[in-house]
Amino acid sequence: MTKTKIFTIVFGIVALCLSFFLYYSINSSIEESQRIAKMEARIIEQLKMIREAELSYLAVNGRYTSDWDKLLAFVDSGRFYLTEKTEYVITLDYGADSTYVEIDTLGTVSVKDSIFKKSTWPRFNLSTLPYVPGVEPPTKFDIWADKIEKSGVSVNAIEVKNPKPINPIRDEESEYNTRKPLRFGSKTSVTTAGNWE
């Protein structure tokens, strides 16, 4: 056998090994990206459910809560009042209008039944609501709720975030909000927007 044939066979084997290694490394990084995207989609869904619960709590109680037990009890047994508002306009003798409003309470409806319908949130589970999906050991979302000063007015603010990001590029110190751990709300602004939106 000549040296050319030996080199051809050796380089052929090396090329096959390198191509297999390259394929494997590219395929594994694609699979990892898909896994991260799937996990983050599940975390975003959980954050949206928490946001719905907090907005409902605010509507009924006039503030957000940072206590998971209070929030879970509210979702489990809390109720919304169903009201009907009727506005009456009376024309006065001198041509001006006077308005008065009557509000009638028609009944109540459960928070869980009205907000977390199976058709809207098929994965809703009250007992796992505070926990980051797919993280071991079980880890609760960080929740902060308080009043902040904005333009001399005290307003409600909330921030809920994932303390253990699945994606390694997500860092609390990042200057881009979209690269920070998944969250909604803010400790410095009056918003309930998520950083994925």
PDB file of C-alpha atoms in Angstrom:
ATOM      1  CA  MET A   1       0.000   0.000   0.000  1.00  0.00           C
ATOM      2  CA  THR A   2       1.336   3.407  -0.909  1.00  0.00           C
ATOM      3  CA  LYS A   3       1.695   6.360   1.368  1.00  0.00           C
ATOM      4  CA  THR A   4      -1.012   8.231  -0.547  1.00  0.00           C
ATOM      5  CA  LYS A   5      -3.596   5.507   0.114  1.00  0.00           C
ATOM      6  CA  ILE A   6      -2.616   5.345   3.802  1.00  0.00           C
ATOM      7  CA  PHE A   7      -2.961   9.148   4.167  1.00  0.00           C
ATOM      8  CA  THR A   8      -6.280   9.069   2.278  1.00  0.00           C
ATOM      9  CA  ILE A   9      -7.681   6.371   4.576  1.00  0.00           C
ATOM     10  CA  VAL A  10      -6.385   8.096   7.732  1.00  0.00           C
ATOM     11  CA  PHE A  11      -7.697  11.528   6.679  1.00  0.00           C
ATOM     12  CA  GLY A  12     -11.016   9.944   5.648  1.00  0.00           C
ATOM     13  CA  ILE A  13     -11.402   8.404   9.113  1.00  0.00           C
ATOM     14  CA  VAL A  14     -10.385  11.692  10.775  1.00  0.00           C
ATOM     15  CA  ALA A  15     -12.871  13.616   8.573  1.00  0.00           C
ATOM     16  CA  LEU A  16     -15.666  11.195   9.493  1.00  0.00           C
ATOM     17  CA  CYS A  17     -14.848  11.518  13.205  1.00  0.00           C
ATOM     18  CA  LEU A  18     -14.736  15.331  12.992  1.00  0.00           C
ATOM     19  CA  SER A  19     -18.001  15.491  11.036  1.00  0.00           C
ATOM     20  CA  PHE A  20     -19.714  13.237  13.613  1.00  0.00           C
ATOM     21  CA  PHE A  21     -18.338  15.374  16.472  1.00  0.00           C
ATOM     22  CA  LEU A  22     -19.469  18.593  14.716  1.00  0.00           C
ATOM     23  CA  TYR A  23     -22.948  17.174  14.051  1.00  0.00           C
ATOM     24  CA  TYR A  24     -23.277  15.977  17.646  1.00  0.00           C
ATOM     25  CA  SER A  25     -22.197  19.324  19.142  1.00  0.00           C
ATOM     26  CA  ILE A  26     -24.538  21.331  16.866  1.00  0.00           C
ATOM     27  CA  ASN A  27     -27.446  18.970  17.468  1.00  0.00           C
ATOM     28  CA  SER A  28     -26.958  18.995  21.239  1.00  0.00           C
ATOM     29  CA  SER A  29     -26.865  22.831  21.329  1.00  0.00           C
ATOM     30  CA  ILE A  30     -30.078  22.960  19.261  1.00  0.00           C
ATOM     31  CA  GLU A  31     -31.758  20.480  21.602  1.00  0.00           C
ATOM     32  CA  GLU A  32     -30.581  22.493  24.636  1.00  0.00           C
ATOM     33  CA  SER A  33     -31.983  25.720  23.109  1.00  0.00           C
ATOM     34  CA  GLN A  34     -35.312  23.991  22.488  1.00  0.00           C
ATOM     35  CA  ARG A  35     -35.371  22.653  26.054  1.00  0.00           C
ATOM     36  CA  ILE A  36     -34.664  26.135  27.474  1.00  0.00           C
ATOM     37  CA  ALA A  37     -37.355  27.722  25.257  1.00  0.00           C
ATOM     38  CA  LYS A  38     -39.903  25.113  26.354  1.00  0.00           C
ATOM     39  CA  MET A  39     -39.074  25.580  30.058  1.00  0.00           C
ATOM     40  CA  GLU A  40     -39.182  29.377  29.788  1.00  0.00           C
ATOM     41  CA  ALA A  41     -42.566  29.205  28.042  1.00  0.00           C
ATOM     42  CA  ARG A  42     -43.895  27.208  31.010  1.00  0.00           C
ATOM     43  CA  ILE A  43     -42.398  29.717  33.496  1.00  0.00           C
ATOM     44  CA  ILE A  44     -43.951  32.632  31.561  1.00  0.00           C
ATOM     45  CA  GLU A  45     -47.325  30.884  31.692  1.00  0.00           C
ATOM     46  CA  GLN A  46     -46.957  30.509  35.480  1.00  0.00           C
ATOM     47  CA  LEU A  47     -45.987  34.196  35.825  1.00  0.00           C
ATOM     48  CA  LYS A  48     -49.084  35.191  33.827  1.00  0.00           C
ATOM     49  CA  MET A  49     -51.287  33.175  36.197  1.00  0.00           C
ATOM     50  CA  ILE A  50     -49.651  34.832  39.221  1.00  0.00           C
ATOM     51  CA  ARG A  51     -50.189  38.238  37.598  1.00  0.00           C
ATOM     52  CA  GLU A  52     -53.905  37.464  37.108  1.00  0.00           C
ATOM     53  CA  ALA A  53     -54.182  36.410  40.752  1.00  0.00           C
ATOM     54  CA  GLU A  54     -52.416  39.573  41.973  1.00  0.00           C
ATOM     55  CA  LEU A  55     -54.532  41.870  39.770  1.00  0.00           C
ATOM     56  CA  SER A  56     -57.668  40.205  41.160  1.00  0.00           C
ATOM     57  CA  TYR A  57     -56.341  40.600  44.711  1.00  0.00           C
ATOM     58  CA  LEU A  58     -55.685  44.299  44.005  1.00  0.00           C
ATOM     59  CA  ALA A  59     -59.197  44.789  42.604  1.00  0.00           C
ATOM     60  CA  VAL A  60     -60.808  43.334  45.731  1.00  0.00           C
ATOM     61  CA  ASN A  61     -58.388  44.464  48.471  1.00  0.00           C
ATOM     62  CA  GLY A  62     -56.965  47.713  47.064  1.00  0.00           C
ATOM     63  CA  ARG A  63     -53.360  46.517  47.240  1.00  0.00           C
ATOM     64  CA  TYR A  64     -51.080  43.696  46.099  1.00  0.00           C
ATOM     65  CA  THR A  65     -49.784  41.043  48.497  1.00  0.00           C
ATOM     66  CA  SER A  66     -46.314  39.586  48.931  1.00  0.00           C
ATOM     67  CA  ASP A  67     -47.649  36.785  51.132  1.00  0.00           C
ATOM     68  CA  TRP A  68     -48.140  33.553  49.177  1.00  0.00           C
ATOM     69  CA  ASP A  69     -50.531  32.143  51.797  1.00  0.00           C
ATOM     70  CA  LYS A  70     -52.838  35.175  51.529  1.00  0.00           C
ATOM     71  CA  LEU A  71     -52.774  35.057  47.725  1.00  0.00           C
ATOM     72  CA  LEU A  72     -53.502  31.308  47.588  1.00  0.00           C
ATOM     73  CA  ALA A  73     -56.331  31.634  50.142  1.00  0.00           C
ATOM     74  CA  PHE A  74     -57.785  34.516  48.126  1.00  0.00           C
ATOM     75  CA  VAL A  75     -57.713  32.534  44.862  1.00  0.00           C
ATOM     76  CA  ASP A  76     -59.151  29.482  46.596  1.00  0.00           C
ATOM     77  CA  SER A  77     -62.026  31.110  48.477  1.00  0.00           C
ATOM     78  CA  GLY A  78     -62.117  34.774  47.373  1.00  0.00           C
ATOM     79  CA  ARG A  79     -65.173  36.227  45.657  1.00  0.00           C
ATOM     80  CA  PHE A  80     -65.903  39.037  43.204  1.00  0.00           C
ATOM     81  CA  TYR A  81     -69.061  41.098  43.545  1.00  0.00           C
ATOM     82  CA  LEU A  82     -71.216  41.290  40.433  1.00  0.00           C
ATOM     83  CA  THR A  83     -72.678  44.767  40.206  1.00  0.00           C
ATOM     84  CA  GLU A  84     -74.921  46.686  37.875  1.00  0.00           C
ATOM     85  CA  LYS A  85     -74.395  50.398  37.485  1.00  0.00           C
ATOM     86  CA  THR A  86     -77.240  52.607  36.322  1.00  0.00           C
ATOM     87  CA  GLU A  87     -76.638  56.261  35.535  1.00  0.00           C
ATOM     88  CA  TYR A  88     -79.436  58.785  35.620  1.00  0.00           C
ATOM     89  CA  VAL A  89     -79.276  62.235  34.038  1.00  0.00           C
ATOM     90  CA  ILE A  90     -81.761  64.866  35.220  1.00  0.00           C
ATOM     91  CA  THR A  91     -82.099  68.178  33.428  1.00  0.00           C
ATOM     92  CA  LEU A  92     -82.372  70.983  35.952  1.00  0.00           C
ATOM     93  CA  ASP A  93     -84.624  74.064  35.619  1.00  0.00           C
ATOM     94  CA  TYR A  94     -81.787  76.319  34.512  1.00  0.00           C
ATOM     95  CA  GLY A  95     -80.631  73.967  31.721  1.00  0.00           C
ATOM     96  CA  ALA A  96     -77.749  72.185  33.435  1.00  0.00           C
ATOM     97  CA  ASP A  97     -77.654  68.447  33.913  1.00  0.00           C
ATOM     98  CA  SER A  98     -77.347  66.578  37.174  1.00  0.00           C
ATOM     99  CA  THR A  99     -76.141  62.993  37.206  1.00  0.00           C
ATOM    100  CA  TYR A 100     -76.435  60.324  39.829  1.00  0.00           C
ATOM    101  CA  VAL A 101     -75.438  56.683  39.747  1.00  0.00           C
ATOM    102  CA  GLU A 102     -77.053  53.673  41.409  1.00  0.00           C
ATOM    103  CA  ILE A 103     -74.972  50.563  41.919  1.00  0.00           C
ATOM    104  CA  ASP A 104     -76.807  47.342  42.658  1.00  0.00           C
ATOM    105  CA  THR A 105     -75.061  44.203  43.873  1.00  0.00           C
ATOM    106  CA  LEU A 106     -76.399  41.256  41.912  1.00  0.00           C
ATOM    107  CA  GLY A 107     -74.369  38.528  43.597  1.00  0.00           C
ATOM    108  CA  THR A 108     -70.882  37.103  43.884  1.00  0.00           C
ATOM    109  CA  VAL A 109     -68.708  34.749  41.873  1.00  0.00           C
ATOM    110  CA  SER A 110     -65.667  32.738  42.933  1.00  0.00           C
ATOM    111  CA  VAL A 111     -62.240  34.096  41.928  1.00  0.00           C
ATOM    112  CA  LYS A 112     -61.031  30.627  40.976  1.00  0.00           C
ATOM    113  CA  ASP A 113     -64.054  29.959  38.764  1.00  0.00           C
ATOM    114  CA  SER A 114     -64.051  33.346  37.043  1.00  0.00           C
ATOM    115  CA  ILE A 115     -60.305  33.918  36.502  1.00  0.00           C
ATOM    116  CA  PHE A 116     -58.807  30.427  36.286  1.00  0.00           C
ATOM    117  CA  LYS A 117     -61.208  28.595  33.986  1.00  0.00           C
ATOM    118  CA  LYS A 118     -59.882  25.320  32.558  1.00  0.00           C
ATOM    119  CA  SER A 119     -60.500  26.626  29.035  1.00  0.00           C
ATOM    120  CA  THR A 120     -58.194  29.613  29.652  1.00  0.00           C
ATOM    121  CA  TRP A 121     -55.598  28.090  31.985  1.00  0.00           C
ATOM    122  CA  PRO A 122     -55.570  24.300  31.460  1.00  0.00           C
ATOM    123  CA  ARG A 123     -52.426  23.865  33.586  1.00  0.00           C
ATOM    124  CA  PHE A 124     -53.660  25.881  36.554  1.00  0.00           C
ATOM    125  CA  ASN A 125     -52.947  24.142  39.840  1.00  0.00           C
ATOM    126  CA  LEU A 126     -53.407  26.210  42.992  1.00  0.00           C
ATOM    127  CA  SER A 127     -50.925  24.182  45.041  1.00  0.00           C
ATOM    128  CA  THR A 128     -48.079  24.712  42.530  1.00  0.00           C
ATOM    129  CA  LEU A 129     -48.851  28.365  41.690  1.00  0.00           C
ATOM    130  CA  PRO A 130     -45.982  29.833  43.807  1.00  0.00           C
ATOM    131  CA  TYR A 131     -43.354  27.390  42.474  1.00  0.00           C
ATOM    132  CA  VAL A 132     -41.056  27.812  39.473  1.00  0.00           C
ATOM    133  CA  PRO A 133     -41.896  24.939  37.099  1.00  0.00           C
ATOM    134  CA  GLY A 134     -39.111  22.490  36.279  1.00  0.00           C
ATOM    135  CA  VAL A 135     -36.698  23.602  39.015  1.00  0.00           C
ATOM    136  CA  GLU A 136     -35.400  21.142  41.593  1.00  0.00           C
ATOM    137  CA  PRO A 137     -35.500  21.435  44.555  1.00  0.00           C
ATOM    138  CA  PRO A 138     -38.899  23.179  44.467  1.00  0.00           C
ATOM    139  CA  THR A 139     -38.309  26.940  44.479  1.00  0.00           C
ATOM    140  CA  LYS A 140     -40.891  29.687  44.971  1.00  0.00           C
ATOM    141  CA  PHE A 141     -40.961  32.788  42.789  1.00  0.00           C
ATOM    142  CA  ASP A 142     -39.605  35.877  44.549  1.00  0.00           C
ATOM    143  CA  ILE A 143     -42.532  38.184  45.233  1.00  0.00           C
ATOM    144  CA  TRP A 144     -42.385  41.812  46.347  1.00  0.00           C
ATOM    145  CA  ALA A 145     -45.379  44.092  46.844  1.00  0.00           C
ATOM    146  CA  ASP A 146     -45.439  47.491  48.496  1.00  0.00           C
ATOM    147  CA  LYS A 147     -46.327  51.128  47.965  1.00  0.00           C
ATOM    148  CA  ILE A 148     -43.887  53.427  46.162  1.00  0.00           C
ATOM    149  CA  GLU A 149     -43.820  57.187  45.681  1.00  0.00           C
ATOM    150  CA  LYS A 150     -44.492  58.411  42.134  1.00  0.00           C
ATOM    151  CA  SER A 151     -44.838  62.150  41.528  1.00  0.00           C
ATOM    152  CA  GLY A 152     -45.630  62.692  45.193  1.00  0.00           C
ATOM    153  CA  VAL A 153     -48.366  60.038  45.224  1.00  0.00           C
ATOM    154  CA  SER A 154     -48.190  56.702  47.003  1.00  0.00           C
ATOM    155  CA  VAL A 155     -49.083  53.915  44.532  1.00  0.00           C
ATOM    156  CA  ASN A 156     -49.165  50.115  44.599  1.00  0.00           C
ATOM    157  CA  ALA A 157     -46.269  48.281  42.961  1.00  0.00           C
ATOM    158  CA  ILE A 158     -45.378  44.626  42.528  1.00  0.00           C
ATOM    159  CA  GLU A 159     -42.521  42.543  41.189  1.00  0.00           C
ATOM    160  CA  VAL A 160     -42.503  38.749  40.818  1.00  0.00           C
ATOM    161  CA  LYS A 161     -39.409  37.077  39.399  1.00  0.00           C
ATOM    162  CA  ASN A 162     -37.776  33.724  38.841  1.00  0.00           C
ATOM    163  CA  PRO A 163     -34.882  33.380  41.346  1.00  0.00           C
ATOM    164  CA  LYS A 164     -33.275  30.480  39.417  1.00  0.00           C
ATOM    165  CA  PRO A 165     -33.148  31.223  35.678  1.00  0.00           C
ATOM    166  CA  ILE A 166     -33.118  28.186  33.381  1.00  0.00           C
ATOM    167  CA  ASN A 167     -31.327  30.127  30.650  1.00  0.00           C
ATOM    168  CA  PRO A 168     -27.643  30.716  31.513  1.00  0.00           C
ATOM    169  CA  ILE A 169     -27.589  34.070  29.663  1.00  0.00           C
ATOM    170  CA  ARG A 170     -30.175  35.542  32.055  1.00  0.00           C
ATOM    171  CA  ASP A 171     -28.375  37.581  34.701  1.00  0.00           C
ATOM    172  CA  GLU A 172     -29.700  40.059  37.261  1.00  0.00           C
ATOM    173  CA  GLU A 173     -26.780  42.389  36.498  1.00  0.00           C
ATOM    174  CA  SER A 174     -27.575  42.596  32.762  1.00  0.00           C
ATOM    175  CA  GLU A 175     -28.234  46.094  31.487  1.00  0.00           C
ATOM    176  CA  TYR A 176     -30.984  44.773  29.190  1.00  0.00           C
ATOM    177  CA  ASN A 177     -34.287  43.988  30.880  1.00  0.00           C
ATOM    178  CA  THR A 178     -34.966  41.156  28.409  1.00  0.00           C
ATOM    179  CA  ARG A 179     -31.755  39.447  29.554  1.00  0.00           C
ATOM    180  CA  LYS A 180     -32.668  39.571  33.249  1.00  0.00           C
ATOM    181  CA  PRO A 181     -34.421  36.622  34.924  1.00  0.00           C
ATOM    182  CA  LEU A 182     -38.057  36.270  33.843  1.00  0.00           C
ATOM    183  CA  ARG A 183     -40.307  38.651  35.804  1.00  0.00           C
ATOM    184  CA  PHE A 184     -43.300  40.925  35.704  1.00  0.00           C
ATOM    185  CA  GLY A 185     -43.739  44.262  37.422  1.00  0.00           C
ATOM    186  CA  SER A 186     -41.100  46.513  38.890  1.00  0.00           C
ATOM    187  CA  LYS A 187     -39.937  47.849  42.240  1.00  0.00           C
ATOM    188  CA  THR A 188     -39.464  51.326  40.757  1.00  0.00           C
ATOM    189  CA  SER A 189     -42.332  51.692  38.243  1.00  0.00           C
ATOM    190  CA  VAL A 190     -46.078  51.246  38.231  1.00  0.00           C
ATOM    191  CA  THR A 191     -46.304  48.359  35.779  1.00  0.00           C
ATOM    192  CA  THR A 192     -47.329  44.739  35.592  1.00  0.00           C
ATOM    193  CA  ALA A 193     -45.661  44.113  32.225  1.00  0.00           C
ATOM    194  CA  GLY A 194     -43.425  41.084  31.884  1.00  0.00           C
ATOM    195  CA  ASN A 195     -39.879  41.363  30.572  1.00  0.00           C
ATOM    196  CA  TRP A 196     -40.751  38.757  27.928  1.00  0.00           C
ATOM    197  CA  GLU A 197     -43.406  41.057  26.371  1.00  0.00           C
TER     198      GLU A 197
END
